[in-house]
Coordinates of C-alpha atoms in Angstrom, one line a residue:
M4 CA 0.0 0.0 0.0
D5 CA 1.3 3.5 -0.9
V6 CA 2.5 5.8 1.9
M7 CA -0.2 8.2 2.9
G8 CA 0.3 11.8 1.8
D9 CA 2.8 11.0 -0.9
K10 CA 3.8 13.7 -3.3
A11 CA 1.7 12.2 -6.1
T12 CA -1.4 13.8 -4.4
L13 CA 0.0 17.3 -4.7
L14 CA -1.7 19.5 -7.3
N15 CA -3.4 16.4 -8.5
M16 CA -6.7 18.1 -9.3
A17 CA -5.8 21.8 -9.5
R18 CA -8.7 23.8 -11.1
F19 CA -6.5 26.4 -12.7
V20 CA -4.1 26.8 -15.6
E21 CA -0.5 27.8 -14.7
P22 CA 0.8 31.0 -16.2
A23 CA 2.1 30.5 -19.8
D24 CA 5.4 32.3 -19.0
R25 CA 6.3 29.7 -16.4
E26 CA 9.3 27.7 -17.6
D27 CA 9.4 23.9 -17.5
T28 CA 12.8 23.8 -15.9
D29 CA 12.5 25.2 -12.4
T30 CA 15.7 27.0 -11.5
G31 CA 14.2 29.4 -9.0
T32 CA 14.2 29.3 -5.2
A33 CA 11.4 29.3 -2.8
E34 CA 12.1 33.0 -2.1
D35 CA 11.7 33.7 -5.9
D36 CA 8.3 32.1 -5.8
V37 CA 7.3 34.2 -2.8
R38 CA 8.4 37.4 -4.6
R39 CA 6.5 36.2 -7.7
L40 CA 3.5 35.8 -5.5
G41 CA 3.8 39.3 -4.3
V42 CA 3.8 40.5 -7.9
T43 CA 0.7 38.5 -8.8
G44 CA -1.1 39.7 -5.7
A45 CA -1.5 38.3 -2.3
G46 CA -5.2 37.8 -2.7
D47 CA -4.9 35.5 -5.7
A48 CA -6.0 32.1 -4.2
A49 CA -4.8 30.1 -7.2
S50 CA -1.3 31.6 -7.1
M51 CA -1.1 31.1 -3.4
S52 CA -2.1 27.5 -3.9
V53 CA 0.5 26.9 -6.6
I54 CA 3.3 28.5 -4.6
G55 CA 2.3 26.8 -1.4
A56 CA 2.3 23.4 -3.2
E57 CA 5.7 24.2 -4.7
L58 CA 7.1 25.0 -1.2
L59 CA 5.5 21.9 0.2
R60 CA 7.1 19.8 -2.5
R61 CA 10.5 21.3 -1.7
G62 CA 10.0 20.5 2.0
D63 CA 9.6 24.1 3.2
L64 CA 6.6 23.4 5.4
D65 CA 6.9 26.7 7.3
G66 CA 6.8 28.7 4.1
A67 CA 4.0 26.6 2.6
E68 CA 1.6 26.5 5.5
P69 CA 0.5 30.2 5.6
L70 CA 0.0 30.3 1.8
L71 CA -2.0 27.1 1.8
R72 CA -4.1 28.3 4.7
A73 CA -4.8 31.6 2.9
A74 CA -5.7 29.8 -0.4
T75 CA -7.9 27.3 1.5
A76 CA -9.7 30.2 3.2
E77 CA -10.5 31.5 -0.3
G78 CA -12.1 28.2 -1.2
D79 CA -9.3 26.6 -3.2
R80 CA -9.8 22.8 -2.9
A81 CA -6.3 21.9 -4.1
A82 CA -4.9 24.1 -1.3
A83 CA -7.2 22.3 1.2
N84 CA -5.9 18.9 0.1
N85 CA -2.3 20.0 0.2
L86 CA -2.8 21.6 3.6
G87 CA -4.0 18.2 4.8
V88 CA -0.8 16.7 3.4
L89 CA 1.3 19.3 5.2
L90 CA -0.5 18.8 8.5
H91 CA -0.2 15.0 8.1
Q92 CA 3.5 15.4 7.6
R93 CA 3.7 17.5 10.8
G94 CA 1.9 14.8 12.7
Y95 CA -1.5 16.5 13.0
A96 CA -3.5 13.6 11.5
E97 CA -6.9 14.7 12.8
E98 CA -6.6 18.3 11.6
A99 CA -5.3 16.9 8.3
A100 CA -8.4 14.7 7.9
G101 CA -10.6 17.8 8.5
W102 CA -9.1 19.6 5.6
W103 CA -9.1 16.5 3.4
K104 CA -12.8 16.2 4.1
V105 CA -13.3 19.9 3.1
A106 CA -11.5 19.2 -0.2
A107 CA -13.2 15.9 -0.8
V108 CA -16.7 17.3 -0.3
A109 CA -15.7 20.0 -2.8
G110 CA -14.9 17.2 -5.3
S111 CA -11.2 16.5 -4.9
P112 CA -10.5 12.8 -5.7
A113 CA -7.0 13.1 -4.2
A114 CA -8.4 14.3 -0.9
A115 CA -11.1 11.6 -0.9
H116 CA -8.3 9.1 -1.3
A117 CA -6.2 10.5 1.5
L118 CA -9.3 10.7 3.7
G119 CA -10.2 7.1 2.9
R120 CA -6.7 6.0 3.8
H121 CA -6.9 8.0 7.1
H122 CA -10.1 6.2 8.1
R123 CA -8.7 2.8 7.2
E124 CA -5.6 3.3 9.3
R125 CA -7.9 4.0 12.2
G126 CA -10.0 0.8 11.6
D127 CA -13.1 2.6 10.3
E128 CA -13.5 0.5 7.2
P129 CA -17.1 1.6 6.3
A130 CA -15.9 5.3 6.2
A131 CA -12.7 4.3 4.4
E132 CA -14.7 2.5 1.7
Y133 CA -17.1 5.4 1.3
W134 CA -14.3 7.9 0.6
L135 CA -12.1 5.6 -1.4
R136 CA -15.1 4.8 -3.6
Q137 CA -15.7 8.5 -4.1
S138 CA -12.1 8.9 -5.2
A139 CA -12.1 5.8 -7.4
E140 CA -15.3 6.7 -9.2
Q141 CA -13.8 10.1 -10.1
G142 CA -11.0 8.2 -12.0
H143 CA -8.3 8.6 -9.4
A144 CA -5.7 5.8 -9.8
L145 CA -4.6 5.8 -6.1
G146 CA -8.2 5.8 -4.9
A147 CA -9.1 2.9 -7.2
Y148 CA -6.1 0.9 -6.0
A149 CA -6.7 1.6 -2.3
L150 CA -10.4 0.6 -2.7
A151 CA -9.4 -2.6 -4.5
D152 CA -6.9 -3.4 -1.7
L153 CA -9.7 -2.9 0.9
L154 CA -12.2 -5.0 -0.9
E155 CA -9.7 -7.8 -1.5
H156 CA -8.7 -7.7 2.2
R157 CA -12.4 -8.1 3.1
R158 CA -12.8 -10.7 0.3
E159 CA -15.7 -8.7 -1.2
E160 CA -16.7 -8.5 -4.8
G161 CA -15.3 -5.7 -6.9
A162 CA -11.6 -6.0 -5.9
E163 CA -10.5 -7.1 -9.3
R164 CA -12.6 -4.5 -11.1
W165 CA -11.0 -1.6 -9.2
M166 CA -7.6 -3.2 -9.4
R167 CA -8.0 -3.2 -13.2
A168 CA -9.2 0.4 -13.2
A169 CA -6.1 1.5 -11.2
A170 CA -3.8 -0.5 -13.5
E171 CA -5.4 1.0 -16.6
R172 CA -4.7 4.4 -15.2
G173 CA -1.0 3.6 -14.8
H174 CA -0.7 2.3 -11.2
R175 CA 2.2 -0.1 -11.4
E176 CA 1.5 -2.0 -8.1
A177 CA -2.1 -2.5 -9.3
A178 CA -0.8 -3.8 -12.6
H179 CA 1.4 -6.3 -10.7
R180 CA -1.4 -7.4 -8.4
L181 CA -3.9 -7.8 -11.2
A182 CA -1.3 -9.9 -13.0
R183 CA -0.9 -12.1 -10.0
I184 CA -4.7 -12.6 -9.8
L185 CA -4.8 -13.6 -13.4
D186 CA -1.6 -15.7 -13.1
E187 CA -3.3 -17.9 -10.5
R188 CA -6.2 -18.3 -12.8
G189 CA -3.9 -19.0 -15.7
A190 CA -3.4 -22.7 -14.6
T191 CA -6.9 -23.4 -16.0
S192 CA -7.3 -20.5 -18.5
E193 CA -4.9 -19.8 -21.4
D194 CA -6.5 -16.4 -21.9
A195 CA -5.9 -15.4 -18.3
A196 CA -2.3 -16.5 -18.5
H197 CA -1.8 -14.4 -21.6
E198 CA -3.4 -11.3 -20.0
A199 CA -1.4 -11.8 -16.8
E200 CA 1.8 -11.7 -18.9
Q201 CA 0.7 -8.4 -20.5
W202 CA 0.1 -6.8 -17.1
Y203 CA 3.4 -8.1 -15.8
R204 CA 5.0 -6.4 -18.8
Q205 CA 3.3 -3.1 -18.0
A206 CA 4.3 -3.2 -14.4
A207 CA 7.8 -4.2 -15.2
A208 CA 8.1 -1.5 -17.8
R209 CA 7.2 1.0 -15.1
G210 CA 10.0 -0.3 -12.9
H211 CA 8.2 -2.9 -10.7
R212 CA 11.1 -5.3 -9.9
R213 CA 8.9 -8.2 -8.7
A214 CA 6.9 -8.0 -11.9
A215 CA 10.1 -8.0 -13.9
L216 CA 11.2 -11.1 -11.9
R217 CA 7.9 -13.0 -12.6
L218 CA 8.0 -12.0 -16.2
G219 CA 11.5 -13.4 -16.5
T220 CA 10.3 -16.7 -14.8
I221 CA 7.4 -17.0 -17.3
L222 CA 9.7 -16.4 -20.3
E223 CA 12.3 -18.8 -19.0
G224 CA 9.6 -21.5 -18.7
R225 CA 8.8 -21.0 -22.4
G226 CA 12.4 -21.3 -23.4
K227 CA 12.8 -17.6 -24.3
L228 CA 16.0 -17.3 -22.3
K229 CA 17.5 -14.1 -23.8
E230 CA 14.3 -12.1 -23.1
A231 CA 14.0 -13.8 -19.6
G232 CA 17.6 -12.7 -18.9
R233 CA 16.9 -9.1 -19.9
W234 CA 14.0 -8.9 -17.4
Y235 CA 16.0 -10.7 -14.7
L236 CA 18.8 -8.2 -15.2
T237 CA 16.3 -5.3 -15.0
S238 CA 14.9 -6.6 -11.8
A239 CA 18.3 -7.4 -10.3
K240 CA 19.6 -3.9 -11.1
E241 CA 16.6 -2.6 -9.1
G242 CA 17.8 -4.5 -6.1
E243 CA 15.8 -7.8 -6.3
P244 CA 18.0 -10.5 -5.0
E245 CA 15.8 -13.3 -6.3
A246 CA 16.2 -12.0 -9.8
A247 CA 20.0 -11.8 -9.4
C248 CA 20.0 -15.4 -8.3
A249 CA 17.8 -16.5 -11.2
L250 CA 20.1 -14.6 -13.6
G251 CA 23.0 -16.4 -12.1
F252 CA 21.4 -19.8 -12.9
L253 CA 20.7 -18.7 -16.4
L254 CA 24.3 -17.6 -17.0
R255 CA 25.6 -20.9 -15.4
D256 CA 23.4 -22.9 -17.8
A257 CA 24.8 -20.9 -20.7
G258 CA 28.3 -21.8 -19.6
D259 CA 29.3 -18.4 -18.1
E260 CA 30.1 -19.6 -14.6
E261 CA 32.2 -16.6 -13.8
N262 CA 29.4 -14.0 -14.2
A263 CA 26.9 -16.4 -12.7
A264 CA 29.1 -16.4 -9.5
L265 CA 29.1 -12.6 -9.5
W266 CA 25.3 -12.4 -9.5
W267 CA 25.0 -15.1 -6.9
L268 CA 27.4 -13.3 -4.7
K269 CA 25.3 -10.1 -5.1
A270 CA 22.1 -11.9 -4.2
A271 CA 23.7 -13.9 -1.4
K272 CA 25.0 -10.7 0.2
E273 CA 21.5 -9.3 0.1
G274 CA 20.2 -12.4 2.0
D275 CA 19.1 -14.8 -0.7
G276 CA 19.6 -18.3 0.6
N277 CA 19.2 -19.9 -2.8
A278 CA 22.1 -17.9 -4.1
A279 CA 24.2 -18.8 -1.1
N280 CA 23.5 -22.5 -1.8
A281 CA 24.4 -22.1 -5.4
L282 CA 27.7 -20.5 -4.4
G283 CA 28.3 -23.4 -2.0
A284 CA 27.6 -26.0 -4.7
L285 CA 30.0 -24.1 -7.1
H286 CA 32.8 -24.2 -4.6
A287 CA 32.1 -27.8 -3.7
E288 CA 32.4 -28.8 -7.3
R289 CA 35.8 -27.2 -7.4
G290 CA 36.9 -29.1 -4.3
E291 CA 36.9 -25.9 -2.2
T292 CA 35.0 -27.6 0.7
Q293 CA 35.7 -25.0 3.4
T294 CA 34.4 -22.2 1.2
A295 CA 31.4 -24.3 0.2
E296 CA 30.6 -25.0 3.9
R297 CA 30.8 -21.3 4.6
W298 CA 28.2 -20.5 2.0
Y299 CA 25.9 -23.4 3.0
R300 CA 26.0 -22.0 6.5
A301 CA 25.2 -18.6 5.1
A302 CA 22.2 -20.1 3.3
L303 CA 21.0 -21.7 6.5
D304 CA 21.4 -18.4 8.4
A305 CA 19.3 -16.8 5.7
G306 CA 16.5 -19.2 6.6
D307 CA 17.0 -21.6 3.7
V308 CA 16.8 -25.2 5.1
N309 CA 18.5 -26.4 1.9
G310 CA 21.7 -25.1 3.5
A311 CA 21.5 -27.8 6.2
Y312 CA 20.7 -30.5 3.6
N313 CA 23.7 -29.4 1.5
L314 CA 25.9 -29.4 4.6
G315 CA 24.8 -33.0 5.2
L316 CA 25.7 -34.0 1.6
L317 CA 29.1 -32.3 2.0
C318 CA 29.9 -34.1 5.2
A319 CA 28.7 -37.4 3.8
A320 CA 31.0 -37.1 0.8
Q321 CA 33.9 -36.6 3.2
N322 CA 32.8 -39.7 5.2
R323 CA 32.0 -37.4 8.2
T324 CA 29.0 -39.6 9.0
A325 CA 28.2 -38.1 12.4
Q326 CA 28.1 -34.5 11.1
A327 CA 26.1 -35.6 8.1
D328 CA 23.6 -37.3 10.4
Q329 CA 23.4 -34.1 12.4
W330 CA 22.7 -31.8 9.4
Y331 CA 20.3 -34.2 7.7
R332 CA 18.3 -34.4 10.9
R333 CA 18.2 -30.6 11.2
A334 CA 16.8 -30.3 7.7
A335 CA 14.5 -33.2 8.1
Y336 CA 13.0 -31.9 11.3
A337 CA 12.3 -28.7 9.4
G338 CA 10.3 -30.6 6.8
H339 CA 13.0 -31.2 4.1
R340 CA 11.9 -34.4 2.4
E341 CA 15.1 -35.2 0.6
A342 CA 17.0 -34.7 3.8
A343 CA 14.7 -37.2 5.6
N344 CA 15.3 -39.7 2.7
A345 CA 19.1 -39.1 2.9
L346 CA 19.1 -39.6 6.6
A347 CA 17.2 -42.9 6.2
V348 CA 19.6 -44.1 3.6
L349 CA 22.5 -43.2 6.0
L350 CA 20.9 -45.2 8.8
L351 CA 20.3 -48.1 6.4
Q352 CA 24.0 -48.1 5.5
E353 CA 24.8 -48.4 9.2
N354 CA 22.4 -51.4 9.3
D355 CA 19.8 -49.5 11.3
A356 CA 16.7 -50.5 9.3
D357 CA 14.4 -49.9 12.2
G358 CA 15.7 -46.3 12.5
A359 CA 15.6 -45.7 8.8
E360 CA 12.0 -46.7 8.2
P361 CA 10.3 -43.8 10.1
W362 CA 12.4 -41.3 8.2
F363 CA 11.6 -43.0 4.8
S364 CA 7.9 -42.8 5.8
K365 CA 8.2 -39.1 6.8
A366 CA 10.0 -38.3 3.5
A367 CA 7.3 -40.3 1.5
E368 CA 4.5 -38.4 3.4
L369 CA 6.2 -35.1 2.4
G370 CA 6.1 -36.3 -1.3
S371 CA 9.5 -37.9 -1.8
V372 CA 9.2 -40.4 -4.6
D373 CA 12.6 -41.8 -3.9
A374 CA 11.6 -42.5 -0.3
A375 CA 8.5 -44.3 -1.4
F376 CA 10.6 -46.5 -3.7
N377 CA 13.1 -47.1 -0.9
L378 CA 10.3 -48.2 1.4
G379 CA 9.3 -50.7 -1.3
I380 CA 12.9 -52.1 -1.3
L381 CA 12.9 -52.2 2.6
H382 CA 9.6 -54.2 2.7
A383 CA 10.8 -56.5 -0.2
G384 CA 14.0 -57.2 1.8
R385 CA 11.9 -58.4 4.7
G386 CA 9.8 -60.6 2.5
D387 CA 6.7 -58.4 2.8
Q388 CA 5.8 -58.4 -0.9
R389 CA 2.4 -56.9 -0.4
G390 CA 3.9 -53.9 1.5
A391 CA 6.6 -53.6 -1.1
Q392 CA 4.1 -53.6 -3.9
R393 CA 2.0 -50.9 -2.2
W394 CA 5.0 -48.5 -2.0
Y395 CA 6.3 -49.4 -5.5
E396 CA 2.9 -48.5 -6.9
R397 CA 2.8 -45.3 -5.0
A398 CA 6.2 -44.3 -6.3
A399 CA 5.3 -45.5 -9.8
A400 CA 2.2 -43.3 -9.8
A401 CA 4.5 -40.3 -9.1
G402 CA 6.6 -41.2 -12.1
H403 CA 9.4 -43.3 -10.6
T404 CA 10.7 -45.5 -13.4
E405 CA 12.4 -48.2 -11.4
A406 CA 9.4 -48.4 -9.0
A407 CA 7.1 -49.0 -12.1
F408 CA 9.4 -51.7 -13.3
Q409 CA 9.5 -53.5 -9.9
A410 CA 5.7 -53.2 -9.6
G411 CA 5.3 -54.6 -13.1
I412 CA 7.6 -57.6 -12.4
A413 CA 5.7 -58.4 -9.2
L414 CA 2.4 -58.4 -11.0
L415 CA 3.9 -60.5 -13.8
R416 CA 5.0 -63.0 -11.2
D417 CA 1.5 -63.1 -9.8
G418 CA 0.0 -63.7 -13.3
D419 CA -1.6 -60.3 -13.7
E420 CA -0.4 -59.6 -17.2
R421 CA -2.7 -56.5 -17.8
G422 CA -1.5 -54.8 -14.6
A423 CA 2.1 -55.8 -15.4
E424 CA 1.9 -54.4 -18.9
R425 CA 0.6 -51.1 -17.6
H426 CA 3.5 -50.6 -15.2
L427 CA 6.1 -52.0 -17.6
R428 CA 4.9 -49.5 -20.3
C429 CA 5.4 -46.7 -17.7
A430 CA 8.9 -48.0 -16.9
A431 CA 9.8 -48.5 -20.6
G432 CA 8.5 -45.0 -21.5
G433 CA 10.6 -43.6 -18.7
G434 CA 13.8 -45.0 -20.1
S435 CA 14.1 -48.2 -18.2
A436 CA 16.0 -50.8 -20.3
D437 CA 14.7 -53.6 -18.2
G438 CA 11.2 -52.3 -18.5
A439 CA 11.5 -52.2 -22.3
Y440 CA 12.9 -55.7 -22.4
Y441 CA 10.3 -57.3 -20.2
L442 CA 7.5 -55.4 -21.9
A443 CA 8.8 -56.7 -25.3
S444 CA 9.0 -60.2 -23.9
L445 CA 5.4 -60.0 -22.6
L446 CA 4.1 -58.8 -25.9
D447 CA 6.3 -61.3 -27.8
A448 CA 4.9 -64.2 -25.8
R449 CA 1.3 -63.0 -26.4
A450 CA 1.6 -62.5 -30.2
P451 CA 1.2 -65.4 -32.7
H452 CA 4.3 -66.3 -34.5
G453 CA 4.0 -67.2 -38.2
E454 CA 6.6 -68.4 -40.6
Q455 CA 9.6 -66.2 -41.3
P456 CA 9.9 -64.9 -44.9
A457 CA 12.3 -66.8 -47.2
L458 CA 15.6 -65.3 -48.2
G459 CA 15.1 -62.6 -50.8
M460 CA 11.5 -62.0 -49.8
P461 CA 10.4 -58.7 -48.3
A462 CA 10.5 -58.7 -44.5
L463 CA 7.4 -58.6 -42.4
E464 CA 6.4 -55.4 -40.7
R465 CA 8.1 -54.7 -37.4
T466 CA 6.0 -55.8 -34.4
E467 CA 5.6 -53.7 -31.3
S468 CA 7.6 -56.2 -29.3
E469 CA 10.5 -55.8 -31.7
E470 CA 10.4 -52.0 -31.3
W471 CA 10.6 -52.4 -27.5
Y472 CA 13.4 -55.0 -27.9
E473 CA 15.3 -52.4 -30.0
R474 CA 14.6 -49.6 -27.5
A475 CA 16.1 -51.8 -24.8
A476 CA 19.0 -52.8 -27.0
H477 CA 19.9 -49.2 -27.7
L478 CA 19.8 -48.5 -23.9
G479 CA 22.4 -51.2 -23.5
H480 CA 20.3 -54.2 -22.4
R481 CA 22.4 -57.2 -23.5
R482 CA 19.6 -59.8 -23.6
A483 CA 17.6 -57.4 -25.8
Q484 CA 20.6 -57.0 -28.1
V485 CA 20.9 -60.8 -28.5
R486 CA 17.1 -61.0 -29.1
I487 CA 17.3 -58.3 -31.8
G488 CA 20.2 -60.2 -33.3
M489 CA 18.1 -63.4 -33.4
I490 CA 15.2 -61.6 -35.1
A491 CA 17.6 -60.1 -37.7
A492 CA 19.2 -63.5 -38.3
A493 CA 15.7 -65.1 -38.7
R494 CA 15.0 -62.5 -41.4
G495 CA 18.2 -63.2 -43.2
D496 CA 20.0 -60.0 -42.3
V497 CA 23.3 -61.5 -41.2
V498 CA 25.1 -58.2 -41.0
E499 CA 22.6 -56.7 -38.6
A500 CA 22.5 -59.9 -36.6
A501 CA 26.3 -59.9 -36.3
R502 CA 26.3 -56.2 -35.3
W503 CA 24.0 -56.8 -32.3
Y504 CA 25.6 -60.1 -31.3
R505 CA 29.0 -58.4 -31.3
T506 CA 27.7 -55.5 -29.3
A507 CA 26.2 -57.8 -26.7
A508 CA 29.3 -60.0 -26.6
E509 CA 31.7 -57.1 -26.1
A510 CA 29.5 -56.0 -23.2
G511 CA 30.0 -59.4 -21.6
S512 CA 27.0 -61.4 -22.9
R513 CA 27.8 -65.1 -23.2
N514 CA 24.7 -65.7 -25.3
G515 CA 25.8 -62.9 -27.6
A516 CA 29.3 -64.4 -27.9
F517 CA 27.9 -67.9 -28.6
N518 CA 25.5 -66.7 -31.3
L519 CA 28.2 -64.6 -32.9
G520 CA 30.4 -67.7 -33.0
L521 CA 27.6 -69.7 -34.7
L522 CA 27.1 -66.9 -37.3
L523 CA 30.8 -66.7 -38.0
A524 CA 31.1 -70.5 -38.3
R525 CA 28.3 -70.6 -40.8
E526 CA 30.1 -67.9 -42.8
G527 CA 33.3 -70.0 -42.8
S528 CA 35.2 -68.1 -40.1
E529 CA 35.8 -70.9 -37.6
P530 CA 39.0 -69.5 -36.1
E531 CA 37.2 -66.3 -35.1
A532 CA 34.1 -68.3 -34.1
A533 CA 36.4 -70.3 -31.7
V534 CA 37.5 -67.1 -30.0
W535 CA 33.9 -66.0 -29.2
W536 CA 32.9 -69.6 -28.1
T537 CA 35.9 -69.6 -25.8
Q538 CA 34.7 -66.3 -24.3
A539 CA 31.2 -67.7 -23.9
A540 CA 32.4 -71.0 -22.4
D541 CA 34.7 -69.3 -20.0
A542 CA 31.7 -67.3 -18.8
G543 CA 29.8 -70.6 -18.2
H544 CA 28.0 -71.3 -21.5
G545 CA 27.7 -75.1 -21.9
R546 CA 26.7 -75.1 -25.5
A547 CA 29.8 -73.0 -26.4
A548 CA 32.0 -75.6 -24.6
L549 CA 30.4 -78.4 -26.6
R550 CA 31.0 -76.5 -29.8
L551 CA 34.6 -76.1 -28.9
A552 CA 34.8 -79.8 -28.1
L553 CA 33.4 -80.7 -31.5
L554 CA 35.7 -78.2 -33.3
H555 CA 38.8 -79.6 -31.7
A556 CA 37.7 -83.2 -32.4
R557 CA 37.3 -82.4 -36.1
R558 CA 40.8 -81.0 -36.1
G559 CA 42.1 -84.1 -34.4
E560 CA 43.0 -82.3 -31.2
L561 CA 41.6 -85.0 -29.0
A562 CA 43.0 -84.0 -25.7
E563 CA 41.7 -80.4 -26.1
S564 CA 38.4 -81.7 -27.2
D565 CA 38.2 -84.0 -24.2
R566 CA 38.9 -81.0 -21.9
W567 CA 36.0 -79.0 -23.4
C568 CA 33.8 -82.1 -23.2
G569 CA 34.4 -82.2 -19.5
R570 CA 33.6 -78.5 -19.2
A571 CA 30.4 -79.0 -21.2
V572 CA 29.3 -81.8 -18.9
E573 CA 29.9 -79.5 -15.9
L574 CA 28.0 -76.6 -17.3
G575 CA 25.0 -78.3 -18.9
P576 CA 22.1 -78.0 -19.5
E577 CA 21.1 -81.7 -19.3
E578 CA 20.9 -82.4 -23.1
V579 CA 24.2 -80.7 -23.6
A580 CA 25.8 -82.6 -20.8
A581 CA 24.5 -85.9 -22.2
R582 CA 25.8 -85.2 -25.7
A583 CA 29.2 -84.1 -24.3
G584 CA 29.3 -87.2 -22.2
R585 CA 28.8 -89.4 -25.3
L586 CA 31.5 -87.5 -27.2
R587 CA 33.8 -87.8 -24.3
D588 CA 33.4 -91.6 -24.2
Q589 CA 34.2 -91.8 -27.9
L590 CA 37.3 -89.6 -27.3
Q591 CA 38.4 -91.8 -24.4
Q592 CA 38.2 -94.8 -26.7
E593 CA 40.3 -93.0 -29.3
L594 CA 42.8 -91.8 -26.8
T595 CA 43.3 -95.3 -25.2
A596 CA 43.3 -97.2 -28.5

């Protein structure tokens, strides 16, 4: 709310025209004005009102008062209003109100506004509303704003109408508050959001730093970073620390860490905890832990509980477990959900599951998705699958990818394919390689499999399961890579099959190495095939060991073949072990013949 008796009310509704010979640039003194008054005539009420107002504006209350009283006695309503301002500045509020009433009754909207403000300060809201409405209805911007403020405080209708009226007449705070009203409505109305932006622009253009900050935030959300930066800069230069902090993040994201640090420093010195935390993180990344700790403490002193959480992270990274516990607890008790989750994890690492569970629960209640997922893991570890599933589904509903996967697998294990598919689709869509693979497997098992096209014939259309296998393969899932290789091989695309088998094998997949060996052997590259079969067999693949045994037998390397037969018997599966056993018996006969 504007300060009562501000200079904007002076000469606001003068009923005279100033002399044409008066220059725009006022280089005279108060004494010059008094002498000029003597020339125009002491009985000229309009001149006395003008000179009195000028002296009042310059702070010469002693010189202004007799002139304004004289003009008021002649019936000049502007003088009556300004006399009220003068008396209010001297501390004579009741006498000021008397003269404002005289001017207001005579039709002065500025006086009606001042009188309304006077009554509101004294708790007489009905009288305040009456006079403020008089001022607002005469088109006075300050009156309209003060009336809107009163109605909004009382939650009565008409607040938005008068706020809009004040904004349209150039009142920047009204423009800002109208924008905020529309901004809140903008979540459900695109038109309201657009209009809110326009009012933020008008308020910001008139120097309203909070409006400039909000405008920057809106533009940043739309990806208009350059324009957002300009408004952040405008607001920051006007002394808004939050804008300086936001500008710092914008510069950091653009790669200008040096200037980002300067703006964060400016904001932090003005008490912005978020900026202090940003400086702490910057120094922590550089390994300057003492400086980082100092800024995190400054953030905490500024009332930002993130400072305590960040101190906990800093101590945990240095294996200062006791201090980390202390800072996490301080933040968690203040309602910091991530700190509560981190504290629970810390306790769990110290084998205190009973102590961890309440903090996981507190974090989950505060909305921590990670904590809900961790509770699922905790219950699963105890064998409480129902409890685990409840927390997994809660975390999955909030978008936790791994929780969606775990919930899907649990439902798949229980035979609920529809429920499993729903969760696996969420996990796969969220970037889970396991989710994509198991979803593909589920769809693959459900779909009918016809004959593969003959070589040279056009391939069938890609199925949805194949698309998910490929998604998982590109995310590095080795089993999916082998599966895509098998699909490609079945379609006759040997090059594609070899590419995926090799990718899987190089990542450690024994099935990928075995299948790559088969492909190479069919292409006549037995020496290279043997290399991949050896890798697979060494990793425990029984069929690869049998293939090596057969290969060495054909080459006449009976002892080596016998060795691989023994390995194949050990590894299995049953039919492989049986076949390797028969081959081994034959080799034994050859070796002992």
